C-alpha positions as CSV (number, residue, x, y, z in Angstrom):
1,X,10.8,-14.3,2.2
2,X,8.6,-14.9,5.2
3,X,5.8,-13.1,3.3
4,X,6.2,-15.3,0.2
5,X,5.9,-18.5,2.1
6,X,2.8,-17.3,3.9
7,X,1.2,-16.0,0.7
8,X,1.9,-19.3,-1.0
9,X,0.1,-21.2,1.8
10,X,-2.9,-18.8,1.6
11,X,-3.4,-18.8,-2.2
12,X,-5.1,-22.2,-2.6
13,X,-8.6,-21.8,-4.3
14,X,-9.3,-18.6,-2.4
15,X,-7.1,-16.2,-0.5
16,X,-7.5,-17.7,2.9
17,X,-6.2,-16.8,6.3
18,X,-4.9,-18.9,9.2
19,X,-3.4,-21.6,6.9
20,X,-1.5,-22.9,10.0
21,X,-4.6,-24.0,11.9
22,X,-6.8,-25.5,9.2
23,X,-9.4,-22.7,9.3
24,X,-8.8,-21.9,5.6
25,X,-11.6,-19.3,5.5
26,X,-11.4,-16.4,3.1
27,X,-11.7,-13.6,5.6
28,X,-12.4,-10.6,3.3
29,X,-10.4,-8.0,5.4
30,X,-7.3,-10.3,5.3
31,X,-7.6,-10.8,1.6
32,X,-8.2,-7.1,0.9
33,X,-5.1,-5.9,2.7
34,X,-2.8,-8.7,1.4
35,X,-4.1,-8.6,-2.2
36,X,-1.8,-6.0,-3.7
37,X,1.3,-7.9,-2.6
38,X,-0.2,-11.2,-3.6
39,X,-1.2,-10.0,-7.1
40,X,2.4,-8.7,-7.6
41,X,4.4,-11.5,-6.0
42,X,2.5,-14.3,-7.8
43,X,0.6,-14.7,-11.1
44,X,-2.8,-14.7,-9.3
45,X,-5.0,-12.8,-11.7
46,X,-7.2,-15.9,-12.4
47,X,-7.5,-16.7,-8.6
48,X,-8.5,-13.2,-7.7
49,X,-10.9,-12.8,-10.7
50,X,-12.7,-15.9,-9.5
51,X,-12.8,-14.6,-6.0
52,X,-14.4,-11.4,-7.2
53,X,-17.1,-13.4,-8.9
54,X,-17.8,-15.1,-5.6
55,X,-17.9,-11.8,-3.7
56,X,-20.4,-10.5,-6.3
57,X,-22.6,-13.6,-6.0
58,X,-22.7,-13.3,-2.2
59,X,-23.3,-9.6,-2.0
60,X,-26.4,-8.7,0.0
61,X,-29.4,-7.0,-1.6
62,X,-28.5,-3.7,0.1
63,X,-24.9,-3.8,-1.2
64,X,-23.2,-5.2,2.0
65,X,-20.2,-7.5,1.7
66,X,-19.8,-10.2,4.3
67,X,-16.7,-10.9,6.4
68,X,-16.0,-14.3,4.9
69,X,-16.4,-15.3,1.2
70,X,-17.5,-17.9,0.4
71,X,-19.6,-18.3,3.5
72,X,-18.6,-21.5,5.4
73,X,-20.6,-20.9,8.6
74,X,-24.0,-19.1,8.0
75,X,-24.2,-18.1,11.7
76,X,-20.9,-16.3,11.5
77,X,-20.4,-15.5,7.8
78,X,-23.9,-14.7,6.6
79,X,-26.4,-16.5,4.3
80,X,-25.6,-18.5,1.2
81,X,-26.1,-17.1,-2.3
82,X,-29.6,-16.4,-3.7
83,X,-30.6,-12.8,-3.1
84,X,-29.7,-12.7,0.6
85,X,-31.2,-10.1,2.9
86,X,-28.3,-10.5,5.3
87,X,-30.2,-9.7,8.5
88,X,-28.0,-9.4,11.6
89,X,-24.9,-10.0,9.5
90,X,-21.6,-9.0,11.1
91,X,-20.0,-6.4,8.8
92,X,-17.1,-3.9,8.8
93,X,-16.1,-1.6,5.9
94,X,-12.5,-2.7,6.5
95,X,-13.7,-6.2,5.5
96,X,-16.1,-5.1,2.8
97,X,-13.4,-3.1,1.2
98,X,-12.2,-6.4,-0.4
99,X,-14.6,-5.8,-3.3
100,X,-13.3,-2.4,-4.6
101,X,-9.8,-3.1,-3.4
102,X,-9.2,-6.4,-5.2
103,X,-11.0,-5.1,-8.3
104,X,-8.7,-2.0,-8.3
105,X,-5.5,-4.0,-7.7
106,X,-6.3,-6.6,-10.4
107,X,-7.0,-3.7,-12.8
108,X,-3.9,-1.7,-11.8
109,X,-1.3,-4.5,-11.8
110,X,-2.6,-6.5,-14.8
111,X,-4.3,-3.7,-16.9
112,X,-7.6,-5.5,-17.1
113,X,-10.3,-2.8,-17.5
114,X,-12.9,-5.5,-18.4
115,X,-12.9,-6.6,-14.7
116,X,-13.9,-3.1,-13.7
117,X,-16.7,-3.0,-16.2
118,X,-18.0,-6.5,-15.2
119,X,-18.3,-5.5,-11.6
120,X,-19.1,-1.8,-11.8
121,X,-22.8,-2.1,-11.0
122,X,-22.2,-4.2,-7.9
123,X,-19.3,-1.9,-6.8
124,X,-21.5,1.2,-7.0
125,X,-24.2,-0.7,-5.0
126,X,-21.6,-1.3,-2.3
127,X,-20.4,2.4,-2.2
128,X,-24.1,3.5,-2.1
129,X,-24.6,1.4,1.0
130,X,-21.6,3.0,2.7
131,X,-22.9,6.4,1.7
132,X,-26.3,5.7,3.2
133,X,-24.7,4.5,6.5
134,X,-22.5,7.6,6.6
135,X,-25.6,9.9,6.1
136,X,-27.4,8.1,8.9
137,X,-24.6,8.1,11.5
138,X,-21.8,10.3,10.3
139,X,-18.2,9.0,10.1
140,X,-17.8,9.3,13.9
141,X,-20.5,6.8,14.5
142,X,-19.7,4.7,11.4
143,X,-20.6,1.0,11.6
144,X,-17.8,-1.5,12.3
145,X,-17.0,-4.8,14.0
146,X,-13.4,-5.8,14.1
147,X,-11.3,-2.8,13.2
148,X,-7.5,-3.1,13.2
149,X,-7.3,-6.8,14.1
150,X,-4.7,-8.1,16.5
151,X,-2.9,-4.9,17.4
152,X,-0.7,-4.3,20.4
153,X,-2.7,-1.2,21.2
154,X,-6.4,-1.1,20.2
155,X,-7.9,1.7,18.2
156,X,-11.7,2.5,18.0
157,X,-12.9,0.7,14.8
158,X,-14.8,3.7,13.6
159,X,-11.7,5.5,12.3
160,X,-10.4,2.5,10.4
161,X,-13.9,1.9,9.0
162,X,-14.1,5.5,7.8
163,X,-10.5,5.2,6.4
164,X,-11.5,2.2,4.3
165,X,-14.5,4.1,3.0
166,X,-12.3,7.0,1.8
167,X,-9.8,4.6,0.3
168,X,-12.6,2.8,-1.6
169,X,-13.9,6.1,-3.0
170,X,-10.3,7.0,-4.1
171,X,-10.2,3.7,-6.0
172,X,-13.6,4.2,-7.5
173,X,-12.5,7.6,-9.0
174,X,-9.6,6.1,-10.8
175,X,-11.5,3.1,-12.0
176,X,-14.4,5.2,-13.2
177,X,-12.1,7.4,-15.2
178,X,-10.4,4.4,-16.7
179,X,-13.6,3.0,-18.1
180,X,-14.9,6.3,-19.3
181,X,-17.6,6.9,-16.7
182,X,-16.9,10.6,-16.2
183,X,-20.2,11.3,-14.4
184,X,-19.4,8.7,-11.8
185,X,-15.8,10.0,-11.4
186,X,-17.1,13.5,-10.8
187,X,-19.7,12.3,-8.3
188,X,-17.1,10.3,-6.3
189,X,-14.6,13.1,-6.5
190,X,-17.1,15.4,-4.8
191,X,-17.9,12.7,-2.3
192,X,-14.2,12.2,-1.4
193,X,-13.8,16.0,-0.8
194,X,-16.7,15.9,1.6
195,X,-15.5,12.8,3.4
196,X,-12.0,14.2,3.9
197,X,-13.4,17.3,5.6
198,X,-15.7,15.3,7.8
199,X,-12.9,12.8,8.7
200,X,-10.7,15.5,10.2
201,X,-13.6,17.1,12.1
202,X,-14.9,13.7,13.4
203,X,-11.6,12.2,14.6
204,X,-9.1,15.0,15.4
205,X,-8.5,15.3,19.1
206,X,-7.5,18.9,19.8
207,X,-6.3,18.1,23.3
208,X,-3.9,15.3,22.3
209,X,-3.3,17.0,18.9
210,X,-3.6,13.6,17.4
211,X,-6.4,11.6,15.7
212,X,-8.8,9.4,17.6
213,X,-7.1,8.0,20.8
214,X,-3.6,8.8,19.5
215,X,-2.6,5.4,18.2
216,X,-0.2,4.7,15.4
217,X,-2.8,3.4,13.0
218,X,-5.1,6.4,13.5
219,X,-2.3,8.8,12.6
220,X,-1.1,6.6,9.7
221,X,-4.5,6.5,8.0
222,X,-5.0,10.2,8.3
223,X,-1.6,11.0,6.8
224,X,-1.9,8.4,4.0
225,X,-5.4,9.7,3.0
226,X,-4.1,13.3,3.1
227,X,-6.9,14.6,5.3
228,X,-4.5,16.4,7.7
229,X,-4.5,20.2,7.4
230,X,-1.1,21.5,6.2
231,X,-0.2,23.2,9.5
232,X,-0.6,20.0,11.4
233,X,1.3,17.6,9.1
234,X,4.8,18.4,10.4
235,X,4.3,17.8,14.1
236,X,2.1,14.7,13.4
237,X,4.7,13.1,11.2
238,X,7.6,13.9,13.6
239,X,5.8,12.4,16.5
240,X,4.7,9.2,14.6
241,X,8.2,8.7,13.1
242,X,9.9,9.0,16.5
243,X,7.4,6.6,18.2
244,X,7.8,4.0,15.4
245,X,11.6,4.1,15.3
246,X,12.0,3.9,19.1
247,X,9.2,1.7,20.4
248,X,8.3,-0.4,17.3
249,X,4.9,-1.3,16.0
250,X,1.7,-1.2,18.0
251,X,-0.6,-1.7,15.0
252,X,-2.5,-4.6,13.6
253,X,-2.9,-5.6,10.0
254,X,-4.7,-2.4,8.8
255,X,-1.9,-0.3,10.4
256,X,0.8,-2.3,8.6
257,X,-0.8,-1.4,5.2
258,X,-0.8,2.3,5.9
259,X,1.9,3.1,8.5
260,X,5.1,2.4,6.5
261,X,3.8,4.0,3.3
262,X,2.6,7.1,5.3
263,X,6.1,7.5,6.7
264,X,7.8,7.1,3.4
265,X,5.5,9.6,1.7
266,X,6.4,12.1,4.4
267,X,10.2,11.6,3.8
268,X,10.5,9.5,6.9
269,X,11.7,6.3,5.2
270,X,14.6,6.1,7.8
271,X,12.0,5.7,10.6
272,X,10.2,3.0,8.7
273,X,13.5,1.2,8.1
274,X,14.6,1.4,11.7
275,X,11.3,-0.1,12.7
276,X,11.7,-3.0,10.2
277,X,15.3,-3.6,11.4
278,X,14.2,-4.0,15.1
279,X,14.4,-7.5,16.5
280,X,12.6,-6.8,19.8
281,X,8.9,-7.1,20.4
282,X,6.7,-6.0,18.6
283,X,7.6,-6.3,14.9
284,X,8.6,-8.5,12.0
285,X,12.1,-8.8,13.3
286,X,10.9,-10.2,16.6
287,X,9.0,-13.0,14.7
288,X,12.0,-13.9,12.5
289,X,14.6,-13.9,15.3
290,X,12.3,-15.1,18.1
291,X,14.3,-16.8,20.9
292,X,11.6,-19.5,21.3
293,X,10.2,-20.0,17.8
294,X,12.2,-18.3,15.0
295,X,9.7,-17.9,12.2
296,X,9.9,-18.6,8.4
297,X,6.4,-17.3,7.9
298,X,4.2,-14.4,9.2
299,X,2.2,-14.7,12.4
300,X,-1.3,-13.6,13.1
301,X,0.0,-12.0,16.4
302,X,3.3,-10.2,16.8
303,X,4.0,-12.5,19.8
304,X,2.8,-15.7,18.4
305,X,5.4,-17.7,20.5
306,X,4.1,-16.5,23.9
307,X,0.5,-15.8,22.8
308,X,0.0,-13.2,25.5
309,X,-1.0,-10.4,23.2
310,X,-4.2,-11.7,21.7
311,X,-5.6,-15.2,21.2
312,X,-4.4,-18.6,22.4
313,X,-5.0,-20.0,18.9
314,X,-3.1,-17.3,17.0
315,X,-1.9,-18.7,13.7
316,X,1.8,-19.0,12.9
317,X,1.0,-18.7,9.1
318,X,-1.3,-15.8,8.4
319,X,-1.2,-13.6,5.2
320,X,-2.8,-10.4,6.4
321,X,0.5,-8.8,7.3
322,X,2.0,-9.6,3.8
323,X,1.2,-6.0,2.7
324,X,4.7,-5.2,4.0
325,X,5.9,-6.5,0.6
326,X,4.1,-3.7,-1.1
327,X,6.0,-1.1,1.0
328,X,9.3,-2.9,0.2
329,X,8.5,-2.9,-3.6
330,X,7.1,0.7,-3.8
331,X,9.5,2.5,-1.4
332,X,12.6,0.5,-0.6
333,X,13.1,-0.6,-4.2
334,X,10.9,2.1,-5.7
335,X,8.8,0.3,-8.4
336,X,5.2,1.6,-8.9
337,X,2.8,3.1,-11.4
338,X,1.6,6.7,-11.6
339,X,-2.1,7.4,-10.8
340,X,-4.2,7.2,-13.9
341,X,-2.1,4.4,-15.5
342,X,-2.4,0.6,-15.3
343,X,-0.9,-2.6,-16.6
344,X,2.7,-1.1,-16.5
345,X,2.1,1.2,-19.5
346,X,4.2,3.7,-17.4
347,X,6.8,2.3,-15.1
348,X,7.6,4.6,-12.2
349,X,10.9,4.2,-10.3
350,X,11.4,6.4,-7.2
351,X,13.6,4.6,-4.7
352,X,13.0,6.5,-1.4
353,X,15.4,4.3,0.5
354,X,18.2,5.2,-1.9
355,X,18.0,8.9,-1.0
356,X,20.2,10.3,1.7
357,X,20.0,8.1,4.8
358,X,21.9,8.2,8.1
359,X,25.2,6.3,7.8
360,X,24.2,3.3,9.9
361,X,21.0,2.7,7.7
362,X,22.9,3.3,4.5
363,X,25.4,0.6,5.6
364,X,22.6,-1.8,6.5
365,X,20.9,-1.3,3.1
366,X,23.5,-1.2,0.3
367,X,20.9,-1.8,-2.4
368,X,17.6,-3.3,-3.5
369,X,16.0,-4.6,-6.7
370,X,13.0,-6.4,-8.1
371,X,12.2,-8.2,-11.4
372,X,8.7,-8.5,-12.7
373,X,7.6,-10.5,-15.8
374,X,4.5,-8.8,-17.2
375,X,2.4,-9.3,-20.4
376,X,4.5,-6.4,-21.9
377,X,7.8,-8.0,-21.0
378,X,10.4,-7.9,-18.3
379,X,10.6,-5.0,-15.9
380,X,13.7,-4.6,-13.7
381,X,14.2,-1.9,-11.2
382,X,17.2,-1.7,-8.9
383,X,19.7,0.5,-7.2
384,X,23.0,0.1,-5.3
385,X,25.5,2.3,-3.4
386,X,28.8,2.6,-5.1
387,X,32.2,2.6,-3.2
388,X,32.5,6.4,-3.8
389,X,29.2,7.0,-2.0
390,X,27.1,7.7,-5.0
391,X,24.0,5.7,-5.9
392,X,23.5,3.9,-9.2
393,X,19.9,3.4,-10.4
394,X,18.9,1.0,-13.1
395,X,15.5,0.6,-14.8
396,X,14.5,-1.8,-17.6
397,X,11.3,-0.8,-19.4
398,X,9.6,-3.3,-21.7
399,X,8.6,-2.6,-25.3
400,X,5.5,-0.4,-25.6
401,X,5.9,1.1,-22.1
402,X,7.6,4.3,-21.0
403,X,9.6,5.0,-17.8
404,X,9.4,7.7,-15.2
405,X,12.7,7.6,-13.4
406,X,13.4,9.6,-10.2
407,X,17.1,9.7,-9.7
408,X,18.1,10.2,-6.0
409,X,20.3,13.3,-5.5
410,X,23.4,13.7,-3.4
411,X,24.0,16.7,-1.1
412,X,26.2,19.1,-3.2
413,X,26.1,21.9,-0.7
414,X,29.1,23.2,1.2
415,X,31.4,23.3,-1.7
416,X,30.9,19.6,-2.7
417,X,30.6,20.6,-6.3
418,X,27.9,21.0,-9.0
419,X,25.2,18.4,-9.5
420,X,25.8,16.3,-12.6
421,X,23.6,13.3,-13.7
422,X,24.7,10.9,-16.3
423,X,23.0,8.0,-18.1
424,X,25.1,5.1,-19.4
425,X,23.8,5.4,-23.0
426,X,23.1,9.1,-23.2
427,X,26.0,10.7,-21.4
428,X,25.4,13.8,-19.2
429,X,21.6,14.4,-19.0
430,X,21.7,17.1,-16.3
431,X,22.4,19.9,-16.6
432,X,20.4,19.5,-19.8
433,X,22.2,20.7,-22.9
434,X,19.4,20.2,-25.3
435,X,16.5,22.2,-26.6
436,X,13.2,22.5,-24.8
437,X,10.1,21.0,-26.3
438,X,6.7,21.4,-24.6
439,X,8.3,22.2,-21.3
440,X,10.6,19.1,-21.4
441,X,14.3,18.9,-22.2
442,X,14.8,16.5,-25.1
443,X,17.7,14.1,-24.9
444,X,19.5,11.4,-26.8
445,X,19.1,7.7,-26.1
446,X,15.4,7.9,-25.2
447,X,16.0,10.1,-22.1
448,X,14.5,13.5,-21.4
449,X,14.7,15.6,-18.2
450,X,11.3,16.6,-16.7
451,X,12.3,18.5,-13.5
452,X,12.1,17.2,-10.0
453,X,12.3,18.2,-6.3
454,X,15.1,18.7,-3.7
455,X,15.6,15.0,-3.3
456,X,15.1,13.5,-6.8
457,X,15.5,14.6,-10.4
458,X,12.8,13.2,-12.8
459,X,13.4,11.7,-16.2
460,X,11.2,10.3,-18.9
461,X,12.4,7.3,-20.9
462,X,11.3,5.2,-23.7
463,X,11.5,1.4,-23.6
464,X,15.0,0.0,-23.0
465,X,17.5,-0.3,-20.2
466,X,18.8,2.8,-18.4
467,X,21.6,3.3,-15.8
468,X,21.8,6.6,-14.0
469,X,24.4,8.1,-11.6
470,X,24.1,11.5,-9.9
471,X,27.2,13.0,-8.3
472,X,28.7,16.3,-7.2
473,X,31.3,17.3,-9.8
474,X,33.9,19.9,-8.8
475,X,35.1,22.1,-11.7
476,X,38.5,20.9,-13.1
């Protein structure tokens, strides 16, 4: 709710930061990291499409993107449009990422491939600039200015700049594939492989056995980008999860975007939830339940009431931490889209927070849901804990779309019984009692079982409304 109020204040003409102090400048880093939430939470396709056109018009000749678009102060923000040379312009890849990031999010959430085509030449110009800089200095010496703005513990900005570069290339691969530019997709795939290898070499600290200076954001970006060698993942995840759950956040706005998702991807959703439920400094709960200034919006600084952490003018209404809504939607509720799809052609529902949690967290989170009105129709995804301890999941898929439902599984070990999954309209759908076709188990009522993993069982659905329950059934 705090995020929505802050997003609404920011989305006037351009996605602007610091609405609470009259600055109203569209800082590109802020807009980049908030854009996925803002494109989902509000119907903002036209606003962000216009913003992309302004970014393109203000792009430097060498491909650089400035830190504020449109430029309101040439001494700070760079020159005005007209083939700028951008000499001495302050720049940071975690701000320039706004161009590929917003393009990707607009394409992904609204299914508009035309926006990718319209900006492709300028997007490749930007990535080419990043590649030249990397070739000149390596990722370890990568150019940057601000880094993870307003953290509790600072992190060298080179690692966040490098992470933004890798994330941009990841987006470029999917967008190139979507518009049929297979040569570009192959080139960027090779580039990403090279960057991942260099990232680990450049930033891994063998003494601390952590990345960079050991901060939360440094570990989060490495885990999210999947650059960590397999034998190092377990200890790194365990250490990060324990720190976040027990001491709270030490990150700034870049860290928020990656930290919670990295934990959920590593089956550490409980640590992410414990962090969100904290009401002590630092964290969202501290803002909301502040003794001096309980907040109904999001602050620029975690301690906006005392202002000891960062700046005396820290805004009390700043949208760059609104990316937490994306975590809530993707991992607490579980609504997302698979890689390679866009515009909700495939609705993916995998509620990580509905899987087995410690009893105190399960009691604190009895359910979650979200409704989205798309150009295809209404999408509903939700789950709730039933009195008998099982979890009921429900997905509504609009006409013309298909569903990918991951049903959370109970622990049926120790004589609890045999796993049985039923769907309201199709009856028992696991164990599958139907014939196999192309590796899938066909089913009635538009439901077919496709496999799964130890925590979830995966089903394919047609359009319609589906209600699943998984339970341990003892033989009668």
